[in-house]
CSV table of C-alpha atoms in Angstrom, one decimal:
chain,number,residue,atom,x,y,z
A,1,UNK,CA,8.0,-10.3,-12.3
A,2,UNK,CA,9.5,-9.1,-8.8
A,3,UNK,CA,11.0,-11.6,-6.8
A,4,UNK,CA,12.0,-11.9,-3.8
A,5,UNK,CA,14.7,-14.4,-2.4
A,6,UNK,CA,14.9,-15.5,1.2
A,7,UNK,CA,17.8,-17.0,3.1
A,8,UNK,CA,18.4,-19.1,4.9
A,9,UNK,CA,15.3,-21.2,4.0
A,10,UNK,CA,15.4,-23.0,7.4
A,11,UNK,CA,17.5,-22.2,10.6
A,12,UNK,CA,17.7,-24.3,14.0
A,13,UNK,CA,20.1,-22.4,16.5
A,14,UNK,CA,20.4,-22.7,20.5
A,15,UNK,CA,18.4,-20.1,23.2
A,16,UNK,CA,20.4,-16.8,23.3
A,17,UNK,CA,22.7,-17.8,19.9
A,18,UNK,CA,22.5,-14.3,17.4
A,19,UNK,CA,21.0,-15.1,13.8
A,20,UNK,CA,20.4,-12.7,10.3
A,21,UNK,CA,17.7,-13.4,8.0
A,22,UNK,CA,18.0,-12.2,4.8
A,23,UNK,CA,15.7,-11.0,1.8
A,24,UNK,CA,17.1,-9.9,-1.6
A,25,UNK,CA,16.0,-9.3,-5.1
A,26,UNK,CA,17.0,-7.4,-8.4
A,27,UNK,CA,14.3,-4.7,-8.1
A,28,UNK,CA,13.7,-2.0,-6.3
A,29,UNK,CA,10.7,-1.2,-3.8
A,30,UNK,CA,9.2,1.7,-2.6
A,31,UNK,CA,8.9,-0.3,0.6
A,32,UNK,CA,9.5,-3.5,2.6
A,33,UNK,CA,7.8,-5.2,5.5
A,34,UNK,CA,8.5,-7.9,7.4
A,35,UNK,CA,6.0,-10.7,9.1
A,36,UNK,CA,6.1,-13.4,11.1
A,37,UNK,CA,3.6,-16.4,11.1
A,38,UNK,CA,3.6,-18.8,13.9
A,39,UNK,CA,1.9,-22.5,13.1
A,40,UNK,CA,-1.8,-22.3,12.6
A,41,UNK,CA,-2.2,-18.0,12.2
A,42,UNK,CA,-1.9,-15.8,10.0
A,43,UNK,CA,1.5,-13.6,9.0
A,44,UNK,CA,1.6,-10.5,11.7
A,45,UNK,CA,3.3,-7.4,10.8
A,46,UNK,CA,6.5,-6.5,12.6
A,47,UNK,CA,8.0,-3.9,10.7
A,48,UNK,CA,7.8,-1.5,7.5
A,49,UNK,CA,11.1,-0.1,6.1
A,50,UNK,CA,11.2,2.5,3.4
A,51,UNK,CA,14.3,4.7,3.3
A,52,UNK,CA,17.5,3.2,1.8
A,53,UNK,CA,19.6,2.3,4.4
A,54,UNK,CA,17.2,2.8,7.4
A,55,UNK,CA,17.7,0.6,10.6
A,56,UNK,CA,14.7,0.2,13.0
A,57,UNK,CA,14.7,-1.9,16.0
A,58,UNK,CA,11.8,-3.7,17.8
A,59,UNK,CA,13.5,-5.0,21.4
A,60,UNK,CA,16.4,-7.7,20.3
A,61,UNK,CA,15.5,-7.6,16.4
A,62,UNK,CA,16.8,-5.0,14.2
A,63,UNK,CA,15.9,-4.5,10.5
A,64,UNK,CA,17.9,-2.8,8.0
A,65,UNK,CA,16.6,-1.1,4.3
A,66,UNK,CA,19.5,-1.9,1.6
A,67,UNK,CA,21.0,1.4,0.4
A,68,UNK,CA,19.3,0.5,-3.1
A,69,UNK,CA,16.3,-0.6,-1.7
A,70,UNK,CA,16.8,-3.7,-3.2
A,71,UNK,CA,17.5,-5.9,0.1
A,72,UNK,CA,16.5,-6.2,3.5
A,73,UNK,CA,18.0,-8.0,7.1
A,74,UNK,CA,16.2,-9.1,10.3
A,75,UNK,CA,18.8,-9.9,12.8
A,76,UNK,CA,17.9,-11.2,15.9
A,77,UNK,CA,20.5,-11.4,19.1
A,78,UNK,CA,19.9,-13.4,22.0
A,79,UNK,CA,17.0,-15.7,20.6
A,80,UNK,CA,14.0,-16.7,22.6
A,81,UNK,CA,11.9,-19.7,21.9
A,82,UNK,CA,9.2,-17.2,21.5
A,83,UNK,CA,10.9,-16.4,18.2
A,84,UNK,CA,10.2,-19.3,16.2
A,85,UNK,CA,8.1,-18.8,13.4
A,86,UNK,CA,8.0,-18.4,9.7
A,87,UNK,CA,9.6,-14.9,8.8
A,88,UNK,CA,8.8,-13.5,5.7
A,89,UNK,CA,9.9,-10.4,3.8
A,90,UNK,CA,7.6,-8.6,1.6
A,91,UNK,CA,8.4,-5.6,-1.0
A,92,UNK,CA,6.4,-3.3,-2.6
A,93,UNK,CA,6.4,-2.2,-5.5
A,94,UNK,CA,5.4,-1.9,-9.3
A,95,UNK,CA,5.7,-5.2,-11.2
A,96,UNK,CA,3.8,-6.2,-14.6
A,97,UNK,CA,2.5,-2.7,-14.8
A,98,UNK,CA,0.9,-2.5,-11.6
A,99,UNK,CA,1.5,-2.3,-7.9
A,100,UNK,CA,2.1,-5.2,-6.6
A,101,UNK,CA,3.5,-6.4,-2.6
A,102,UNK,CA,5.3,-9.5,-3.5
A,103,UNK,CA,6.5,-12.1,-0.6
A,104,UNK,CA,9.4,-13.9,-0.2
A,105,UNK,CA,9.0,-17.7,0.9
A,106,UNK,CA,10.0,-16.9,3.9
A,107,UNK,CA,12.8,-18.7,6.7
A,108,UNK,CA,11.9,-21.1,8.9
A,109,UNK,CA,13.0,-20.7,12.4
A,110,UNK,CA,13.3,-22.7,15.0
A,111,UNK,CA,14.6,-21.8,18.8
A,112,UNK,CA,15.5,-24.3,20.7
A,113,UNK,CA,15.6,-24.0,24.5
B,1,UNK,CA,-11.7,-5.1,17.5
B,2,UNK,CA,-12.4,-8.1,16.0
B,3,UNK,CA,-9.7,-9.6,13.7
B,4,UNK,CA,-9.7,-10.8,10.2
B,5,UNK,CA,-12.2,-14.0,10.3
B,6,UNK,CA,-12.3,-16.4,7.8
B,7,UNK,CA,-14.2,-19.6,7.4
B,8,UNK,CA,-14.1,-22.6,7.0
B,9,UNK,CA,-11.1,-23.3,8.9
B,10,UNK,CA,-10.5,-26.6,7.1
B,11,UNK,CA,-12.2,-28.6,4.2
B,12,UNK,CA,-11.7,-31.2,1.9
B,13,UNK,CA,-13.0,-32.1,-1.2
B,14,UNK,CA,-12.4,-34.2,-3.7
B,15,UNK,CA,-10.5,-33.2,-7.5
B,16,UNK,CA,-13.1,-31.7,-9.9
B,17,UNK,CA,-15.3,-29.8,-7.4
B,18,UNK,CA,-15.9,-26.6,-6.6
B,19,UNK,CA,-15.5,-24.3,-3.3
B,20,UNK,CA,-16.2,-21.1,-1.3
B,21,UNK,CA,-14.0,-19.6,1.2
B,22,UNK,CA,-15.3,-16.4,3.4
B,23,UNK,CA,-13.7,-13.8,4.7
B,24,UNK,CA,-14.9,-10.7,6.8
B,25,UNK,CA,-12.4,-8.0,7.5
B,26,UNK,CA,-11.8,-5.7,10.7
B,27,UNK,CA,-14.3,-3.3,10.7
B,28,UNK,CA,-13.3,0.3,9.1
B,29,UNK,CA,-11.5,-1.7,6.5
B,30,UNK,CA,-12.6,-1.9,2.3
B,31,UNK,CA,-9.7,-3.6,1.2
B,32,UNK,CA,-9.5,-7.2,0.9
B,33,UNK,CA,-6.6,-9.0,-0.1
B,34,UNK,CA,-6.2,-12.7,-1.0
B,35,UNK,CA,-3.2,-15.4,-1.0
B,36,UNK,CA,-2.5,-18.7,-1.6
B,37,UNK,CA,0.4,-20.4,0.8
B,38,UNK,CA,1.9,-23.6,0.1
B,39,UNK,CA,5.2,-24.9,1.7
B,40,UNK,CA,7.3,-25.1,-2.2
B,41,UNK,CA,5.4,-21.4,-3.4
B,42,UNK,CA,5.1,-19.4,-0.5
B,43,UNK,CA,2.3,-16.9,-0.6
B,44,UNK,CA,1.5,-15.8,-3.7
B,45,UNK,CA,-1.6,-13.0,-4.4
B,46,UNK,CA,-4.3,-13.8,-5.9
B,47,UNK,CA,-6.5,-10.8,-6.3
B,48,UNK,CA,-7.2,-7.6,-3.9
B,49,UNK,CA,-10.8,-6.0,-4.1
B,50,UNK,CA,-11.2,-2.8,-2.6
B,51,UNK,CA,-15.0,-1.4,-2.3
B,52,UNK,CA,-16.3,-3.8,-4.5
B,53,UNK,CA,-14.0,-3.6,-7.5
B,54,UNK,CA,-11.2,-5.7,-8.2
B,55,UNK,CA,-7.8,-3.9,-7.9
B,56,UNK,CA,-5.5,-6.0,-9.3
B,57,UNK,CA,-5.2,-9.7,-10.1
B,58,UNK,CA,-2.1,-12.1,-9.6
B,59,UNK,CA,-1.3,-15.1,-11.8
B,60,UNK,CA,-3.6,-17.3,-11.1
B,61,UNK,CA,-6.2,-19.3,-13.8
B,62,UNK,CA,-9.6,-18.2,-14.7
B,63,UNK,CA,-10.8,-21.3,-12.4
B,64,UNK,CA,-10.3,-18.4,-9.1
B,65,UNK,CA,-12.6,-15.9,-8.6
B,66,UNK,CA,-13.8,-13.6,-6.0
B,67,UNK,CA,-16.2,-10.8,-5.0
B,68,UNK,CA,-16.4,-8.3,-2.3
B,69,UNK,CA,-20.0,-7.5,-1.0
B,70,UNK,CA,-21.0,-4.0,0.0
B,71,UNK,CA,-20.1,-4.8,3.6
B,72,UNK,CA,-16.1,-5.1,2.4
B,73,UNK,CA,-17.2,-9.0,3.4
B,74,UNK,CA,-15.2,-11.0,0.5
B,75,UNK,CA,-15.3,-14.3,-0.9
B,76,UNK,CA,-13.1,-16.5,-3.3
B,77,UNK,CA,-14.5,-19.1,-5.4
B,78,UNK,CA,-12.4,-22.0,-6.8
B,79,UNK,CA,-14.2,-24.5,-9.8
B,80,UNK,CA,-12.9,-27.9,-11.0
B,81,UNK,CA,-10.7,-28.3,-7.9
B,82,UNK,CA,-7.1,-29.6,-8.6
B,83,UNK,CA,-4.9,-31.8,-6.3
B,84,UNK,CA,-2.2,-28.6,-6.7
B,85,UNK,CA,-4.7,-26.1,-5.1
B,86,UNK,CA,-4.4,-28.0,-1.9
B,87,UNK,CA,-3.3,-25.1,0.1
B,88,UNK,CA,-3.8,-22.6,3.0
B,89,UNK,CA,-5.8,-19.6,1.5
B,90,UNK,CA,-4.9,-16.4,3.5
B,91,UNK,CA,-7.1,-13.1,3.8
B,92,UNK,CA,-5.8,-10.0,4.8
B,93,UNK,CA,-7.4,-6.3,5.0
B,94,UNK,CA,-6.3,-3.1,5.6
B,95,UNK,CA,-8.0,0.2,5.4
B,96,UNK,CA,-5.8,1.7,2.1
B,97,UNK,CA,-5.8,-0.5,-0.8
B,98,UNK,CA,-2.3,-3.1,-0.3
B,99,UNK,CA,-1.8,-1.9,-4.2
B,100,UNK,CA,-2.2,1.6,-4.2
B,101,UNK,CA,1.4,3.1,-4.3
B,102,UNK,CA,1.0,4.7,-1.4
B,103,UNK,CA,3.3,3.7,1.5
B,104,UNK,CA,1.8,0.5,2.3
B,105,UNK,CA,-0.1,0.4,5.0
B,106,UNK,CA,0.0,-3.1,7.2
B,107,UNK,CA,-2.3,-5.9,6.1
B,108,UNK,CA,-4.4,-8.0,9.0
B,109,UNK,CA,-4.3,-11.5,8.3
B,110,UNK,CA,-7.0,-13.8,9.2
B,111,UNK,CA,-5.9,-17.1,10.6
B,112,UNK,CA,-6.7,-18.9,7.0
B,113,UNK,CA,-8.6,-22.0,5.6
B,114,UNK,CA,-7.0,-24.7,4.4
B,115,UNK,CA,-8.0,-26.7,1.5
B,116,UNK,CA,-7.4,-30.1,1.1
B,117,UNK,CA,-7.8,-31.4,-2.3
B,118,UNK,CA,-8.6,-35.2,-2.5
């Protein structure tokens, strides 16, 4: 079974403080995205990573690929209010003999003004 | 376009009975995907169907099941209800099956239905 691990669980940090997510695990996926669901909707893509060590970067949050493809970070400098949400990381790949996109339980964040 | 829609939004029932939850895709799309979300499990897949057939099935008991109709509409059944399935039950779709191997594609979540178990 693939599993992915989230941390931290939960994180409460000031308007325009920097934070990092991140999302590990023991196996390897062809690919990882990460989501974030805001109270009452559904998770909403923000990024797909597939190349070890790739970076991408969506206005003040960047996302990095481990080299093994194995972990992932979402940093975020200078957070907004309009960031809190649930972020979660999911990873695809091929788990009890078939593909599988397995999420992590995600990190709680909360901005506060 | 129109997003993932799913109904009911909420519902309760009581322990021992049975439910349907709906869920219509964004047009275009066959694949439907399926997850339970609790606050100590996170999301965790319950099945995907993808034009009709079932794809691939997560760890879940016999008591869930699901369909997709020939309009990539999709619904999930639960029987003999359990105060542990008390849960928000996500959609999502996408027009490549979320299983396939191929460099997933994003999924469209709908907004979900939540199940209260009484």
């Amino acid at each position: 079974t693939q599993l992915l691990e989230q941390s931290p669980q939960f994180l409460s940090i000031q308007e325009g403080e920097n934070l990092t997510v991140y999302c590990n695990s023991s196996s390897v996926f062809s690919s990882l995205q990460w989501y974030r669901q805001e109270p009452g909707e559904g998770p909403v893509l923000l990024v797909t990573v597939v190349t070890g060590g790739e970076v991408k970067k969506l206005k003040r949050l960047t996302f990095q690929f481990g080299d093994a493809r194995k972990d992932s970070s979402l940093h975020i400098t200078a957070a907004q209010p309009g960031d809190t949400g649930l972020y979660l990381c999911a990873g695809a790949g091929r788990g009890a003999g078939s593909y599988q996109l397995t999420f992590g339980k995600g990190t709680k964040l909360s901005v506060i003004p | 376009k129109a997003g993932v829609t799913q109904t009911p939004r909420y519902l309760i029932k009581t322990r021992g009975q049975q439910v349907t939850l709906s869920c219509s895709p964004i047009s275009g799309h066959r694949s439907v995907s399926w997850y339970q979300q609790t606050p100590g499990q996170g999301l965790q897949f319950l099945f995907e169907y993808f034009s009709e057939t079932q794809r691939n099935k997560g760890n879940f008991p016999g008591r869930f099941s699901g369909r997709q109709f020939s309009n990539s509409r999709s619904e999930m059944n639960v029987s003999t209800l359990e105060l542990g399935d008390s849960a928000l039950y996500l959609c999502a779709s996408s027009s490549l099956p979320a299983t396939s191997g191929i460099d997933t594609g994003e999924l469209f979540f709908g907004e979900g239905s939540r199940l209260t178990v009484l």
